[in-house]
Amino acid sequence: MFCLIGTPVGHSGSPAMYNYSFAQTGLDYAYLAYDVPLEKTEEAVNALKVLGCKGFNVTMPCKTRVAELVDELSDAAKLIGACNTVVVKDGKLYGNNTDGMGFVRNLKENGVDVKGKKITVMGAGGAATAIQVQCALDGAKKLSIFNRKDKFYANGEKTVKKIQQMVPDCEVSIHPLEETDALYAAIKDSDILVNATKVGMKPLDDQSLVEDVSVFHPDLVVADAVYNPKETKFVQSAKAAGCKVAVGGTGMLMWQGAAAFNLFTGKDMPTKEVYELFFK
Ligand code: NAD
């Protein structure tokens, strides 16, 4: 048995995606979703161990708590301070975070390698932190983080410190998103520009954080973490401005699931079929 924990989980597409993939791969496994509030996280994790669960995904609000409960954390999960995938082996819990892996893999599928690249990331929440950490671990040369001066800004400052300690070769800094001139200068100097804020997601789907589209240069790779809608205003305007690659968040979502499937089973998810059935 595998499962998802967190709340709400009733809307999640994960059970359908994993159960289909298990069947296609010839694995006699089942994937369920359990609604677990934050204060019940520890009890739920202990129960899953007793029940012989082989692995589980974690969604909000339990990701940070689970990172405190596992026996071992991957480098990415340690830096991010949150787990979205846990493998149970011989009674021990191994915590991972596949969000950033999904982001990097999706870019790779679009012909883009983050190694040696200058990357501007707007956002300092969960998705942004995972992207920033994985890009640093995978050899990004420079990371410029921009976030508005809200409660997430301090989290961005922490991420900068952690990356400086663990990945000293990556030049990393954070700036207020309100400093538009600094943002546009960073974009002009970047190979890759990422939106990992909630801007662009419903109900903010009529907005983009880049209002002056003249900063979208043709060599710029543009990626959004937002997958609802599939193509945000940010991605649409980058495409219209002629950016060579401009992708929405759907690919990141599928590839983080594929990375978790691989950790759970040691096998590859049938991503072509999964994409056609669940993400197109
Ligand atoms: P979060 O709540 O952890 O962080 C929210 C971020 O959005 C913060 O940086 C915050 O400052 C910023 N923000 C919110 N409103 C803003 C505004 N009006 N102007 C400027 N910035 C604003 O959320 P999260 O979990 O990081 O999710 C962010 C987005 O990424 C969501 O749309 C989510 O669905 C998406 N996401 C996608 C994937 C994927 O696999 N594609 C994975 C995780 C999250």
PDB file of C-alpha atoms in Angstrom, residues 41-190:
ATOM      1  CA  THR A  41       0.617  13.893  11.298  1.00  0.00           C
ATOM      2  CA  GLU A  42       2.724  11.942  13.781  1.00  0.00           C
ATOM      3  CA  GLU A  43      -0.104   9.505  14.615  1.00  0.00           C
ATOM      4  CA  ALA A  44      -0.809   8.978  10.911  1.00  0.00           C
ATOM      5  CA  VAL A  45       2.861   8.318  10.100  1.00  0.00           C
ATOM      6  CA  ASN A  46       3.149   5.804  12.959  1.00  0.00           C
ATOM      7  CA  ALA A  47      -0.069   4.089  11.809  1.00  0.00           C
ATOM      8  CA  LEU A  48       1.255   3.808   8.243  1.00  0.00           C
ATOM      9  CA  LYS A  49       4.377   2.081   9.581  1.00  0.00           C
ATOM     10  CA  VAL A  50       2.258  -0.396  11.576  1.00  0.00           C
ATOM     11  CA  LEU A  51       0.084  -1.113   8.544  1.00  0.00           C
ATOM     12  CA  GLY A  52       3.092  -1.955   6.381  1.00  0.00           C
ATOM     13  CA  CYS A  53       2.754   1.010   4.018  1.00  0.00           C
ATOM     14  CA  LYS A  54       5.718   0.970   1.586  1.00  0.00           C
ATOM     15  CA  GLY A  55       5.759   4.689   0.904  1.00  0.00           C
ATOM     16  CA  PHE A  56       3.687   7.841   0.936  1.00  0.00           C
ATOM     17  CA  ASN A  57       3.408  11.293  -0.553  1.00  0.00           C
ATOM     18  CA  VAL A  58       2.825  14.294   1.660  1.00  0.00           C
ATOM     19  CA  THR A  59       0.939  17.443   0.819  1.00  0.00           C
ATOM     20  CA  MET A  60       0.087  20.614   2.757  1.00  0.00           C
ATOM     21  CA  PRO A  61      -0.025  21.150   5.692  1.00  0.00           C
ATOM     22  CA  CYS A  62       2.047  18.109   6.736  1.00  0.00           C
ATOM     23  CA  LYS A  63       5.229  18.495   4.635  1.00  0.00           C
ATOM     24  CA  THR A  64       7.382  20.277   7.228  1.00  0.00           C
ATOM     25  CA  ARG A  65       6.204  18.116  10.142  1.00  0.00           C
ATOM     26  CA  VAL A  66       6.971  14.922   8.225  1.00  0.00           C
ATOM     27  CA  ALA A  67      10.525  16.187   7.569  1.00  0.00           C
ATOM     28  CA  GLU A  68      10.960  16.215  11.376  1.00  0.00           C
ATOM     29  CA  LEU A  69       9.605  12.679  11.771  1.00  0.00           C
ATOM     30  CA  VAL A  70      11.638  10.681   9.230  1.00  0.00           C
ATOM     31  CA  ASP A  71      14.861   8.800   9.983  1.00  0.00           C
ATOM     32  CA  GLU A  72      16.841  10.182   7.036  1.00  0.00           C
ATOM     33  CA  LEU A  73      16.432  13.137   4.697  1.00  0.00           C
ATOM     34  CA  SER A  74      17.769  13.595   1.160  1.00  0.00           C
ATOM     35  CA  ASP A  75      19.999  16.668   0.647  1.00  0.00           C
ATOM     36  CA  ALA A  76      17.157  18.493  -1.112  1.00  0.00           C
ATOM     37  CA  ALA A  77      14.602  17.692   1.610  1.00  0.00           C
ATOM     38  CA  LYS A  78      17.110  18.789   4.267  1.00  0.00           C
ATOM     39  CA  LEU A  79      17.719  22.136   2.548  1.00  0.00           C
ATOM     40  CA  ILE A  80      14.047  22.719   1.790  1.00  0.00           C
ATOM     41  CA  GLY A  81      12.974  21.588   5.267  1.00  0.00           C
ATOM     42  CA  ALA A  82       9.982  19.726   3.834  1.00  0.00           C
ATOM     43  CA  CYS A  83       9.179  16.253   2.520  1.00  0.00           C
ATOM     44  CA  ASN A  84       6.722  15.325  -0.206  1.00  0.00           C
ATOM     45  CA  THR A  85       7.801  11.701  -0.651  1.00  0.00           C
ATOM     46  CA  VAL A  86       8.694   9.133   2.000  1.00  0.00           C
ATOM     47  CA  VAL A  87       9.965   5.627   1.306  1.00  0.00           C
ATOM     48  CA  VAL A  88       9.504   3.040   4.080  1.00  0.00           C
ATOM     49  CA  LYS A  89      12.172   0.355   4.150  1.00  0.00           C
ATOM     50  CA  ASP A  90      12.841  -2.128   6.945  1.00  0.00           C
ATOM     51  CA  GLY A  91      10.792   0.000   9.325  1.00  0.00           C
ATOM     52  CA  LYS A  92      12.807   3.164   8.564  1.00  0.00           C
ATOM     53  CA  LEU A  93      11.505   6.321   6.914  1.00  0.00           C
ATOM     54  CA  TYR A  94      13.518   7.987   4.123  1.00  0.00           C
ATOM     55  CA  GLY A  95      12.299  11.490   3.283  1.00  0.00           C
ATOM     56  CA  ASN A  96      12.709  13.160  -0.100  1.00  0.00           C
ATOM     57  CA  ASN A  97      11.440  16.208  -1.903  1.00  0.00           C
ATOM     58  CA  THR A  98      10.711  15.637  -5.589  1.00  0.00           C
ATOM     59  CA  ASP A  99       9.147  19.041  -6.436  1.00  0.00           C
ATOM     60  CA  GLY A 100      12.465  20.564  -7.511  1.00  0.00           C
ATOM     61  CA  MET A 101      13.454  17.326  -9.275  1.00  0.00           C
ATOM     62  CA  GLY A 102      10.206  17.561 -11.248  1.00  0.00           C
ATOM     63  CA  PHE A 103      10.997  21.144 -12.214  1.00  0.00           C
ATOM     64  CA  VAL A 104      14.537  20.343 -13.395  1.00  0.00           C
ATOM     65  CA  ARG A 105      13.408  17.203 -15.264  1.00  0.00           C
ATOM     66  CA  ASN A 106      10.630  19.093 -17.033  1.00  0.00           C
ATOM     67  CA  LEU A 107      13.147  21.660 -18.277  1.00  0.00           C
ATOM     68  CA  LYS A 108      15.421  18.828 -19.420  1.00  0.00           C
ATOM     69  CA  GLU A 109      12.526  17.307 -21.396  1.00  0.00           C
ATOM     70  CA  ASN A 110      12.276  20.731 -23.067  1.00  0.00           C
ATOM     71  CA  GLY A 111      15.983  20.697 -23.955  1.00  0.00           C
ATOM     72  CA  VAL A 112      17.188  22.938 -21.111  1.00  0.00           C
ATOM     73  CA  ASP A 113      19.895  22.065 -18.538  1.00  0.00           C
ATOM     74  CA  VAL A 114      20.080  24.224 -15.376  1.00  0.00           C
ATOM     75  CA  LYS A 115      23.815  23.525 -14.921  1.00  0.00           C
ATOM     76  CA  GLY A 116      25.913  26.680 -15.278  1.00  0.00           C
ATOM     77  CA  LYS A 117      22.822  28.859 -15.812  1.00  0.00           C
ATOM     78  CA  LYS A 118      21.830  32.232 -14.346  1.00  0.00           C
ATOM     79  CA  ILE A 119      18.309  31.836 -12.975  1.00  0.00           C
ATOM     80  CA  THR A 120      15.816  34.381 -11.630  1.00  0.00           C
ATOM     81  CA  VAL A 121      13.066  32.874  -9.459  1.00  0.00           C
ATOM     82  CA  MET A 122      10.053  34.888  -8.325  1.00  0.00           C
ATOM     83  CA  GLY A 123       8.709  33.381  -5.105  1.00  0.00           C
ATOM     84  CA  ALA A 124       9.900  32.191  -1.687  1.00  0.00           C
ATOM     85  CA  GLY A 125       7.164  29.725  -0.666  1.00  0.00           C
ATOM     86  CA  GLY A 126       7.112  25.931  -0.897  1.00  0.00           C
ATOM     87  CA  ALA A 127       7.378  25.499  -4.666  1.00  0.00           C
ATOM     88  CA  ALA A 128       9.948  28.292  -5.049  1.00  0.00           C
ATOM     89  CA  THR A 129      12.203  26.908  -2.297  1.00  0.00           C
ATOM     90  CA  ALA A 130      12.161  23.429  -3.847  1.00  0.00           C
ATOM     91  CA  ILE A 131      13.046  24.870  -7.274  1.00  0.00           C
ATOM     92  CA  GLN A 132      15.818  27.095  -5.881  1.00  0.00           C
ATOM     93  CA  VAL A 133      17.412  24.286  -3.851  1.00  0.00           C
ATOM     94  CA  GLN A 134      17.320  21.715  -6.666  1.00  0.00           C
ATOM     95  CA  CYS A 135      18.711  24.190  -9.215  1.00  0.00           C
ATOM     96  CA  ALA A 136      21.573  25.003  -6.804  1.00  0.00           C
ATOM     97  CA  LEU A 137      22.260  21.284  -6.162  1.00  0.00           C
ATOM     98  CA  ASP A 138      22.193  20.631  -9.913  1.00  0.00           C
ATOM     99  CA  GLY A 139      24.871  23.230 -10.652  1.00  0.00           C
ATOM    100  CA  ALA A 140      23.102  26.544 -11.375  1.00  0.00           C
ATOM    101  CA  LYS A 141      25.734  29.333 -11.509  1.00  0.00           C
ATOM    102  CA  LYS A 142      23.599  32.168 -10.136  1.00  0.00           C
ATOM    103  CA  LEU A 143      20.203  32.374  -8.422  1.00  0.00           C
ATOM    104  CA  SER A 144      18.417  35.704  -8.015  1.00  0.00           C
ATOM    105  CA  ILE A 145      15.348  35.361  -5.814  1.00  0.00           C
ATOM    106  CA  PHE A 146      12.604  37.991  -5.817  1.00  0.00           C
ATOM    107  CA  ASN A 147       9.664  38.002  -3.405  1.00  0.00           C
ATOM    108  CA  ARG A 148       7.263  40.636  -2.191  1.00  0.00           C
ATOM    109  CA  LYS A 149       7.821  41.804   1.392  1.00  0.00           C
ATOM    110  CA  ASP A 150       5.272  39.393   2.898  1.00  0.00           C
ATOM    111  CA  LYS A 151       5.634  36.557   5.410  1.00  0.00           C
ATOM    112  CA  PHE A 152       7.506  34.443   2.846  1.00  0.00           C
ATOM    113  CA  TYR A 153      10.405  36.925   2.494  1.00  0.00           C
ATOM    114  CA  ALA A 154      12.134  35.666   5.664  1.00  0.00           C
ATOM    115  CA  ASN A 155      11.867  32.127   4.320  1.00  0.00           C
ATOM    116  CA  GLY A 156      13.659  33.296   1.162  1.00  0.00           C
ATOM    117  CA  GLU A 157      16.421  34.817   3.306  1.00  0.00           C
ATOM    118  CA  LYS A 158      16.814  31.462   5.111  1.00  0.00           C
ATOM    119  CA  THR A 159      17.026  29.647   1.768  1.00  0.00           C
ATOM    120  CA  VAL A 160      19.797  32.014   0.654  1.00  0.00           C
ATOM    121  CA  LYS A 161      21.808  31.250   3.828  1.00  0.00           C
ATOM    122  CA  LYS A 162      21.291  27.481   3.499  1.00  0.00           C
ATOM    123  CA  ILE A 163      22.318  27.426  -0.171  1.00  0.00           C
ATOM    124  CA  GLN A 164      25.387  29.577   0.600  1.00  0.00           C
ATOM    125  CA  GLN A 165      26.453  27.012   3.226  1.00  0.00           C
ATOM    126  CA  MET A 166      25.651  23.778   1.355  1.00  0.00           C
ATOM    127  CA  VAL A 167      26.342  24.862  -2.249  1.00  0.00           C
ATOM    128  CA  PRO A 168      28.989  27.618  -2.022  1.00  0.00           C
ATOM    129  CA  ASP A 169      29.666  27.577  -5.786  1.00  0.00           C
ATOM    130  CA  CYS A 170      26.171  28.922  -6.468  1.00  0.00           C
ATOM    131  CA  GLU A 171      25.923  32.727  -6.212  1.00  0.00           C
ATOM    132  CA  VAL A 172      22.572  33.370  -4.506  1.00  0.00           C
ATOM    133  CA  SER A 173      20.749  36.539  -3.388  1.00  0.00           C
ATOM    134  CA  ILE A 174      17.265  37.763  -2.506  1.00  0.00           C
ATOM    135  CA  HIS A 175      15.602  41.086  -3.388  1.00  0.00           C
ATOM    136  CA  PRO A 176      12.176  42.659  -2.824  1.00  0.00           C
ATOM    137  CA  LEU A 177       9.853  42.032  -5.757  1.00  0.00           C
ATOM    138  CA  GLU A 178       8.694  45.640  -5.367  1.00  0.00           C
ATOM    139  CA  GLU A 179      12.092  46.759  -6.782  1.00  0.00           C
ATOM    140  CA  THR A 180      10.970  46.393 -10.380  1.00  0.00           C
ATOM    141  CA  ASP A 181      14.140  47.895 -11.903  1.00  0.00           C
ATOM    142  CA  ALA A 182      16.294  45.317 -10.086  1.00  0.00           C
ATOM    143  CA  LEU A 183      13.934  42.532 -11.195  1.00  0.00           C
ATOM    144  CA  TYR A 184      14.040  43.598 -14.838  1.00  0.00           C
ATOM    145  CA  ALA A 185      17.842  43.967 -14.739  1.00  0.00           C
ATOM    146  CA  ALA A 186      18.131  40.422 -13.309  1.00  0.00           C
ATOM    147  CA  ILE A 187      15.796  39.043 -15.991  1.00  0.00           C
ATOM    148  CA  LYS A 188      17.818  40.691 -18.773  1.00  0.00           C
ATOM    149  CA  ASP A 189      20.971  39.034 -17.361  1.00  0.00           C
ATOM    150  CA  SER A 190      19.313  35.595 -16.856  1.00  0.00           C
TER     151      SER A 190
END
